[in-house]
mmCIF file of C-alpha atoms in Angstrom:
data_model
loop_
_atom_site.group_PDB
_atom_site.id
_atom_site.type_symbol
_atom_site.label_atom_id
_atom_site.label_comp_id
_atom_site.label_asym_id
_atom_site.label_seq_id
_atom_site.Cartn_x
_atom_site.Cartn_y
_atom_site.Cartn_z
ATOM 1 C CA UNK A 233 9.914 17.850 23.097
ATOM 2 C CA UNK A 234 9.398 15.791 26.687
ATOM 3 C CA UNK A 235 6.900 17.645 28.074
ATOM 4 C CA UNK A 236 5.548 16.749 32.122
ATOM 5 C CA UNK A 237 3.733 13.785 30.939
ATOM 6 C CA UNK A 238 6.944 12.223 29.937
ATOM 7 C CA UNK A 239 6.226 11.763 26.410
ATOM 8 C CA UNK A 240 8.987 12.251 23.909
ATOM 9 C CA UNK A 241 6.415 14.041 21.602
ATOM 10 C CA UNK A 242 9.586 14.258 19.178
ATOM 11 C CA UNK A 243 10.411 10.516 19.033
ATOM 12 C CA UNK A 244 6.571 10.012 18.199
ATOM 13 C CA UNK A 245 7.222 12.684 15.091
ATOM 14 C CA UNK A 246 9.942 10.194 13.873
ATOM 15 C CA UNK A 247 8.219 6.997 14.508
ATOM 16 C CA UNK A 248 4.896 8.481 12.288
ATOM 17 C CA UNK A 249 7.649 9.727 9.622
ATOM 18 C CA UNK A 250 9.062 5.978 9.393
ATOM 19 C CA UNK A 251 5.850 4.389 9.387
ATOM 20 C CA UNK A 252 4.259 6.916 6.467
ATOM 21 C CA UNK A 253 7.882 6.359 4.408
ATOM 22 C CA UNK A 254 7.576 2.636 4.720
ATOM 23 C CA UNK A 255 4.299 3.370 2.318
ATOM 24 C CA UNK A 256 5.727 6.605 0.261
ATOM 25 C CA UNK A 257 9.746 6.708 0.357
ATOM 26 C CA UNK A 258 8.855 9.762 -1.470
ATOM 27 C CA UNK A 259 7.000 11.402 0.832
ATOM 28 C CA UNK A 260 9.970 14.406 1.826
ATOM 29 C CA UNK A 261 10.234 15.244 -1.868
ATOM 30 C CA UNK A 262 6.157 15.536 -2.354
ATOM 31 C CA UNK A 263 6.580 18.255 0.731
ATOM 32 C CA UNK A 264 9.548 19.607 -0.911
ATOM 33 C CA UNK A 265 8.056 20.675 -4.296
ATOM 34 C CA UNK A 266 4.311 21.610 -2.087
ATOM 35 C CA UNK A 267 6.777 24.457 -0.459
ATOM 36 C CA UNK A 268 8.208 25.575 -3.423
ATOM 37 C CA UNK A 269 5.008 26.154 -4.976
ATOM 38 C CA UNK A 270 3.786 27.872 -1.978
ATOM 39 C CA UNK A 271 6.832 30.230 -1.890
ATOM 40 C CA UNK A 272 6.247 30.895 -5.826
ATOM 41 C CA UNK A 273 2.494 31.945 -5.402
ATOM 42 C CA UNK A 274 1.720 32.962 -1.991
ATOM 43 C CA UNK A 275 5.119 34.354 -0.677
ATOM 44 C CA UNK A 276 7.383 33.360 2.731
ATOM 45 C CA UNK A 277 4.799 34.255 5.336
ATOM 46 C CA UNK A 278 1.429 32.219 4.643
ATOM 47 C CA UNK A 279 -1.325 31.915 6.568
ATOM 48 C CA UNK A 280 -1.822 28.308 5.800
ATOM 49 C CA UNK A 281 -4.868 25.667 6.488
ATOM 50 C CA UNK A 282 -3.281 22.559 7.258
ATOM 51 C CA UNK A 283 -6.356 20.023 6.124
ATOM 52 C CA UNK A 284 -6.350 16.367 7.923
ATOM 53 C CA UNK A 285 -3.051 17.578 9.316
ATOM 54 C CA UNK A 286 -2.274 14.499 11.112
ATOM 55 C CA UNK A 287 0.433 14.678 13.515
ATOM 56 C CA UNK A 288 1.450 18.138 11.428
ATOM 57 C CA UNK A 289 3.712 16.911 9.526
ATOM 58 C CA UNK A 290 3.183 19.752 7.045
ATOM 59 C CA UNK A 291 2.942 22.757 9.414
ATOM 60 C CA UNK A 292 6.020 20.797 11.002
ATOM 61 C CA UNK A 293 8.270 21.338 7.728
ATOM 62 C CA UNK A 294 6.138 24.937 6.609
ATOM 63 C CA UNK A 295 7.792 26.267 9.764
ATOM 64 C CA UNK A 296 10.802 25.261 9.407
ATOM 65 C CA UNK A 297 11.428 26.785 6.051
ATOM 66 C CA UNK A 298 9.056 29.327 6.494
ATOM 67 C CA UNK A 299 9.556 30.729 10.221
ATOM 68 C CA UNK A 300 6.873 33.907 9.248
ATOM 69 C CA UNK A 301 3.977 31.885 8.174
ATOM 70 C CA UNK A 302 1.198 30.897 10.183
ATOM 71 C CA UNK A 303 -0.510 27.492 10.385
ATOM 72 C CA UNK A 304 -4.279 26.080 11.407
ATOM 73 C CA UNK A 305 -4.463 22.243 11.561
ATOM 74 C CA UNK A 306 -7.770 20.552 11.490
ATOM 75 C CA UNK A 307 -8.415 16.978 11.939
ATOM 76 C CA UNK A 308 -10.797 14.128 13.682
ATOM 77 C CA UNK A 309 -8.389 12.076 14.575
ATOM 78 C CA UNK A 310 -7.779 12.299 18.633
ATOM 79 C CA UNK A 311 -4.496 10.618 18.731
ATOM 80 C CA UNK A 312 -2.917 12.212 15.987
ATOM 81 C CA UNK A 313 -4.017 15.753 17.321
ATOM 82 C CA UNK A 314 -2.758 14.613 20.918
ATOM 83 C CA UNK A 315 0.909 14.460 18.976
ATOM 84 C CA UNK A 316 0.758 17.505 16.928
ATOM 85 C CA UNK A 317 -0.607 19.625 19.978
ATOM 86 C CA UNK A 318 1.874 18.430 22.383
ATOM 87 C CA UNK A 319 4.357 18.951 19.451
ATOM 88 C CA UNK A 320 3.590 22.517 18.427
ATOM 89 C CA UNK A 321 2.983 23.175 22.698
ATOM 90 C CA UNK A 322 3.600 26.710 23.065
ATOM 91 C CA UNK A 323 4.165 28.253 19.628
ATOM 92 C CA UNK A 324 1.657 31.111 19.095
ATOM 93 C CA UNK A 325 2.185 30.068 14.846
ATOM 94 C CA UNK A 326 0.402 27.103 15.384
ATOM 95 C CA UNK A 327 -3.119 26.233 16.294
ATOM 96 C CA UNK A 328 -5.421 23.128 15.980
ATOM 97 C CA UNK A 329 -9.173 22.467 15.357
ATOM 98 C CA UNK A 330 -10.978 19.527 15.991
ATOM 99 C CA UNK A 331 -13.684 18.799 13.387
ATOM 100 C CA UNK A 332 -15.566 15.948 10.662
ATOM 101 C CA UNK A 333 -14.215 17.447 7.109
ATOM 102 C CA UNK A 334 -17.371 15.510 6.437
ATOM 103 C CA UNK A 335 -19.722 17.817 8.707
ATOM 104 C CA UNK A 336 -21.089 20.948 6.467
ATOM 105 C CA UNK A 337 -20.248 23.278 9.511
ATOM 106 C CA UNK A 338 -16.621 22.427 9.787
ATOM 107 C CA UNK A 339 -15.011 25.594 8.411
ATOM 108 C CA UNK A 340 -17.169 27.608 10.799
ATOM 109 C CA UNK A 341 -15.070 26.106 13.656
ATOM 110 C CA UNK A 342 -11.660 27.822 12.207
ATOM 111 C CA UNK A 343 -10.125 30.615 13.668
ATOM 112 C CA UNK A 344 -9.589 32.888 10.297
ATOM 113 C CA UNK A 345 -12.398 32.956 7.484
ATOM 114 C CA UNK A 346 -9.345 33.120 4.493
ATOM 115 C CA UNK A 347 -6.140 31.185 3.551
ATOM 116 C CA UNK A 348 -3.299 31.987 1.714
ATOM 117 C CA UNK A 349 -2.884 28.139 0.729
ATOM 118 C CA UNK A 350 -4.715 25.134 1.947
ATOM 119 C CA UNK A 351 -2.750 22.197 2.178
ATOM 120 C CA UNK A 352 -2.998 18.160 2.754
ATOM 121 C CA UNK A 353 -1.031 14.945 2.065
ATOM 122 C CA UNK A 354 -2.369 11.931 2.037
ATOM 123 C CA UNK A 355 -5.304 11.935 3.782
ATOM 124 C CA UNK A 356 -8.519 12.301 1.598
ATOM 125 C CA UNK A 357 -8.350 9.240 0.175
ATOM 126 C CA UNK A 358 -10.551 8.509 3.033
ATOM 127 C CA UNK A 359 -13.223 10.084 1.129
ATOM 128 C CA UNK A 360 -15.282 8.781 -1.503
ATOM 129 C CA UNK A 361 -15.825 11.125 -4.630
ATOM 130 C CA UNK A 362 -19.052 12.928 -3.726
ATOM 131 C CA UNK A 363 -18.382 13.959 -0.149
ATOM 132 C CA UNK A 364 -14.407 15.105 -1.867
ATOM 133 C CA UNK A 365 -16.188 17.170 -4.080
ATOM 134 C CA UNK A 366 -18.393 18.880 -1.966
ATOM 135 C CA UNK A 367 -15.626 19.348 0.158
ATOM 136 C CA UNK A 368 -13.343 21.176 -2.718
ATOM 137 C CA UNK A 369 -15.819 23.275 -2.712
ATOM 138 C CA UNK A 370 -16.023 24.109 0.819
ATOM 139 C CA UNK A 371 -11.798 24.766 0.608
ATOM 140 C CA UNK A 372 -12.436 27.060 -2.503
ATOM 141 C CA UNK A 373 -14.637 29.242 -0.823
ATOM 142 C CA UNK A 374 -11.423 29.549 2.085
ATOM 143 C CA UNK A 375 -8.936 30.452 -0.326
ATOM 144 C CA UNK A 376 -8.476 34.201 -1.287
ATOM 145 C CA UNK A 377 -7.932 34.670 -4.504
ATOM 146 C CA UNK A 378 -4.741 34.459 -5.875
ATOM 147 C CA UNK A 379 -4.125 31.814 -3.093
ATOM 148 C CA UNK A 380 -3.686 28.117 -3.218
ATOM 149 C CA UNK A 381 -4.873 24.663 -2.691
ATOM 150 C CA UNK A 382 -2.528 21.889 -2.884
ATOM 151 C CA UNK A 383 -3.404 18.178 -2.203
ATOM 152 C CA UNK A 384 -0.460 15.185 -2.644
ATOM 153 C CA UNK A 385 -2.509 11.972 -2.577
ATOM 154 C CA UNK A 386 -2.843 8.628 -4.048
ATOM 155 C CA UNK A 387 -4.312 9.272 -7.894
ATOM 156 C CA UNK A 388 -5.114 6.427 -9.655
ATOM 157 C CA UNK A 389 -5.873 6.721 -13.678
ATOM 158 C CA UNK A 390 -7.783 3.593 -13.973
ATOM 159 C CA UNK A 391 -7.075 3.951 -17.869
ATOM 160 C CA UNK A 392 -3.973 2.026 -17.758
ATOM 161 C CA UNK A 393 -4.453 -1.371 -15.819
ATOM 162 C CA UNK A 394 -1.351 -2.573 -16.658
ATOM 163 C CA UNK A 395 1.002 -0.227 -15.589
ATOM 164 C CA UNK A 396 -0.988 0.481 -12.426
ATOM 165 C CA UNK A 397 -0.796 -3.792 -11.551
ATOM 166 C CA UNK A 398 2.863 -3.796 -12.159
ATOM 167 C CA UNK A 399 3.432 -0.279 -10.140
ATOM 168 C CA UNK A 400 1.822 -1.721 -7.238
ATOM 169 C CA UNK A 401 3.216 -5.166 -7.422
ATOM 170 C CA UNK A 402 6.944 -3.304 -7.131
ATOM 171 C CA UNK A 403 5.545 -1.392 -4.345
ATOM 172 C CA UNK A 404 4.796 -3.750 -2.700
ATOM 173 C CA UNK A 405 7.221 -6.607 -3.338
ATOM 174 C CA UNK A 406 9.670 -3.045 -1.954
ATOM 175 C CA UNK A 407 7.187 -2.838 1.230
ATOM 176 C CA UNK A 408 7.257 -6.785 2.508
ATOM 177 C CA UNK A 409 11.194 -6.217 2.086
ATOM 178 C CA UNK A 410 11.202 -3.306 3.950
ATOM 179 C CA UNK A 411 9.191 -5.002 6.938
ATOM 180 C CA UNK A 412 11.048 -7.811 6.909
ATOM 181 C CA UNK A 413 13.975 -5.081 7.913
ATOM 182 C CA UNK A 414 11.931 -4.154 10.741
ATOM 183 C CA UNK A 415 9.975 -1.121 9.739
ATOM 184 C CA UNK A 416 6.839 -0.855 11.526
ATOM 185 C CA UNK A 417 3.647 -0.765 9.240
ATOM 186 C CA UNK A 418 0.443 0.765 9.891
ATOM 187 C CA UNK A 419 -1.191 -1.531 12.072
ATOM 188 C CA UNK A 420 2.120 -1.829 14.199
ATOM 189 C CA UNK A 421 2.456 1.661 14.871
ATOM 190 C CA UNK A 422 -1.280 2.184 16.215
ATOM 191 C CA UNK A 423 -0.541 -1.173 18.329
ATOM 192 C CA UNK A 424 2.636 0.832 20.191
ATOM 193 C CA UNK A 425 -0.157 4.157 20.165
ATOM 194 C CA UNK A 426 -2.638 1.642 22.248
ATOM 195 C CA UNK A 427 0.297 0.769 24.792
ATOM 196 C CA UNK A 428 0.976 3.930 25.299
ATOM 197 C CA UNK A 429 -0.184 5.838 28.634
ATOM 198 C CA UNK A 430 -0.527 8.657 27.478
ATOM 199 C CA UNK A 431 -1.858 7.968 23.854
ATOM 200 C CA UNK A 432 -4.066 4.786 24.841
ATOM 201 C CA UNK A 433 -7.216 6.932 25.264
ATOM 202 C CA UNK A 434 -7.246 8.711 21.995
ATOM 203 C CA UNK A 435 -6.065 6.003 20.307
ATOM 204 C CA UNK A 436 -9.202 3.878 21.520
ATOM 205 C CA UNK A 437 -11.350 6.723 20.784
ATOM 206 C CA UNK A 438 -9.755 7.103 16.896
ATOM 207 C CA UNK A 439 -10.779 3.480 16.305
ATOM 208 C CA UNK A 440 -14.332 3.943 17.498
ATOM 209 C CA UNK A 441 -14.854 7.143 14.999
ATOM 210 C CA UNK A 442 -12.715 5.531 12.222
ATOM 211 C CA UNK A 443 -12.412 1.709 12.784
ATOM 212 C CA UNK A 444 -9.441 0.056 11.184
ATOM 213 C CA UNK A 445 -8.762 1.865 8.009
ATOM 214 C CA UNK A 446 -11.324 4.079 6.163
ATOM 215 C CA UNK A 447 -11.634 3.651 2.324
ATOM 216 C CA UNK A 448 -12.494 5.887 -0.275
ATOM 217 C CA UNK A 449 -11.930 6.597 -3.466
ATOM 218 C CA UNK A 450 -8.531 7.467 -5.567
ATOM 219 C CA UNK A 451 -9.596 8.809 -8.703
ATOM 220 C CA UNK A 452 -7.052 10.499 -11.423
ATOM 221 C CA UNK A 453 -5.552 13.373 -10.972
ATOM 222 C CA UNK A 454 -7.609 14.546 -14.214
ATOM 223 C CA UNK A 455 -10.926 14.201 -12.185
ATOM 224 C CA UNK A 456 -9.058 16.258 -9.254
ATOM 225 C CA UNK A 457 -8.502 19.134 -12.063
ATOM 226 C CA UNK A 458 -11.576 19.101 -12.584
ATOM 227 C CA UNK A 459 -13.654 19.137 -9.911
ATOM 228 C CA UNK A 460 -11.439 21.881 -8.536
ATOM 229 C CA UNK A 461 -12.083 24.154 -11.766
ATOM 230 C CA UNK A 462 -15.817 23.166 -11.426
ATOM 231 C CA UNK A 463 -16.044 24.417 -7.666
ATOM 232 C CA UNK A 464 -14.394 27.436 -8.087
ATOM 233 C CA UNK A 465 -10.789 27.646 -8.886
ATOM 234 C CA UNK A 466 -9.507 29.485 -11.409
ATOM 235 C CA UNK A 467 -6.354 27.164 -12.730
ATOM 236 C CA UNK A 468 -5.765 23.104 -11.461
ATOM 237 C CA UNK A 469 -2.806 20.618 -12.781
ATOM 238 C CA UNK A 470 -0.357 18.136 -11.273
ATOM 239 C CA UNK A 471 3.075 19.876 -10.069
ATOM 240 C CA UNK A 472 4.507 16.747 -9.018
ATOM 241 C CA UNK A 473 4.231 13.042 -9.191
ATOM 242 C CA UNK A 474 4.779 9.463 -8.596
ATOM 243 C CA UNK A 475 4.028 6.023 -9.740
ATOM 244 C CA UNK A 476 0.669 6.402 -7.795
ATOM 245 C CA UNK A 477 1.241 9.220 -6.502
ATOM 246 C CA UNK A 478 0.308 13.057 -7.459
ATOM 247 C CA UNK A 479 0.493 16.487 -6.138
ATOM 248 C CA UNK A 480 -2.868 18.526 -8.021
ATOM 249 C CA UNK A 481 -2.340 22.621 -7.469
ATOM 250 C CA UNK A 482 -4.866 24.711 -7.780
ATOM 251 C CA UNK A 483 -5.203 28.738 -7.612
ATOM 252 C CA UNK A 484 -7.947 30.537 -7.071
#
């Protein structure tokens, strides 16, 4: 969508959907199976909390196979938001919130006090373990029950060293040959953000609230099941996963 501004609000979709493959060529079938499992439990017409949504890259592919539901993103980030709003310009399904999943307050800020399924990819890793658990507790208590909480991340089972050393040296001995094709990594794509006219502000601003990268932690997917359980879901396991990769359910 080239809206008056003259940004191609499409073509910056695409470029974010490159760079985020270059890291996880499996990130389409992680959406894939996170649909599935909200058509399976929750039905075709969600009201769904998209959490760190990014650029909306889920609400992007929930509407597109599910034109009835509904979607609320929420996120910090000021040049990712600046995408997914002029993306989802104009589409009453769609709306976006601005707030620190860190701040207590944040879910006061949302436009509906329930969910049908609350869902995020790749994005709380940010967070160490404390501050993640306080925060599943904060997304079970905007879940209805019988509704769902799904979150595809990087899960690390630091149990078994030795496959996890020679899962990441294949990813990324697969990654340097992939940039040597010309895919644009991380640091890259926010470089072309900065240049951009429209996206230079909120890029600058997105550095000074996050800096370069942000950290946290990636523990299993067995300490995901059970924090869940222990904040107030009724039912928590993997659905899918990776190498280093896992997407934890959980219904309430």
């Amino acid at each position: 969508m080239t809206t008056s501004t003259g940004t191609d609000w499409a073509a910056w979709q695409q470029s974010w959907d490159r760079q985020q493959e270059w890291y996880m060529p499996d990130r389409e079938e992680r959406f894939r199976i996170m649909l599935d499992m909200v058509e399976a439990l929750v039905g075709t017409a969600p009201r769904v909390l998209d959490l760190a949504c990014g650029t909306g890259s889920i609400t992007a592919r929930l509407l597109a196979r599910f034109p009835e539901a509904t979607s609320t993103g929420v996120d910090l980030d000021p040049a990712l938001l600046a995408i997914a709003r002029g993306t989802f310009a104009g589409d009453a399904r769609v709306s976006f919130v601005t707030a620190d999943l860190k701040d207590p307050a944040w879910p006061a800020r949302l436009p509906y006090g329930s969910y049908d399924a609350v869902l995020t990819a790749t994005a709380l890793h940010w967070l160490h373990s404390e501050p993640l658990a306080a925060l599943y507790g904060q997304v079970a208590g905007l879940v209805r029950d019988g509704g769902v909480f799904m979150n595809a991340d990087h899960m690390i089972d630091e149990g078994t060293p030795r496959i996890n050393a020679a899962e990441r040296a294949q990813r990324h001995a697969r990654m340097d040959q992939a940039k040597r094709d010309g895919v644009a990594d991380w640091a890259e794509w926010w470089r072309t953000a900065a240049a951009d006219p429209v996206l230079a502000e909120p890029t600058a601003r997105r550095f000074e609230i996050y800096g370069e990268h942000a950290d946290g932690d990636t523990p299993s997917a067995a300490w995901h099941a059970r924090t869940l359980l222990a904040r107030g879901f009724g039912e928590a396991r993997p659905v899918w996963c990776s190498p280093s990769d896992t997407l934890l359910l959980a219904v309430k």
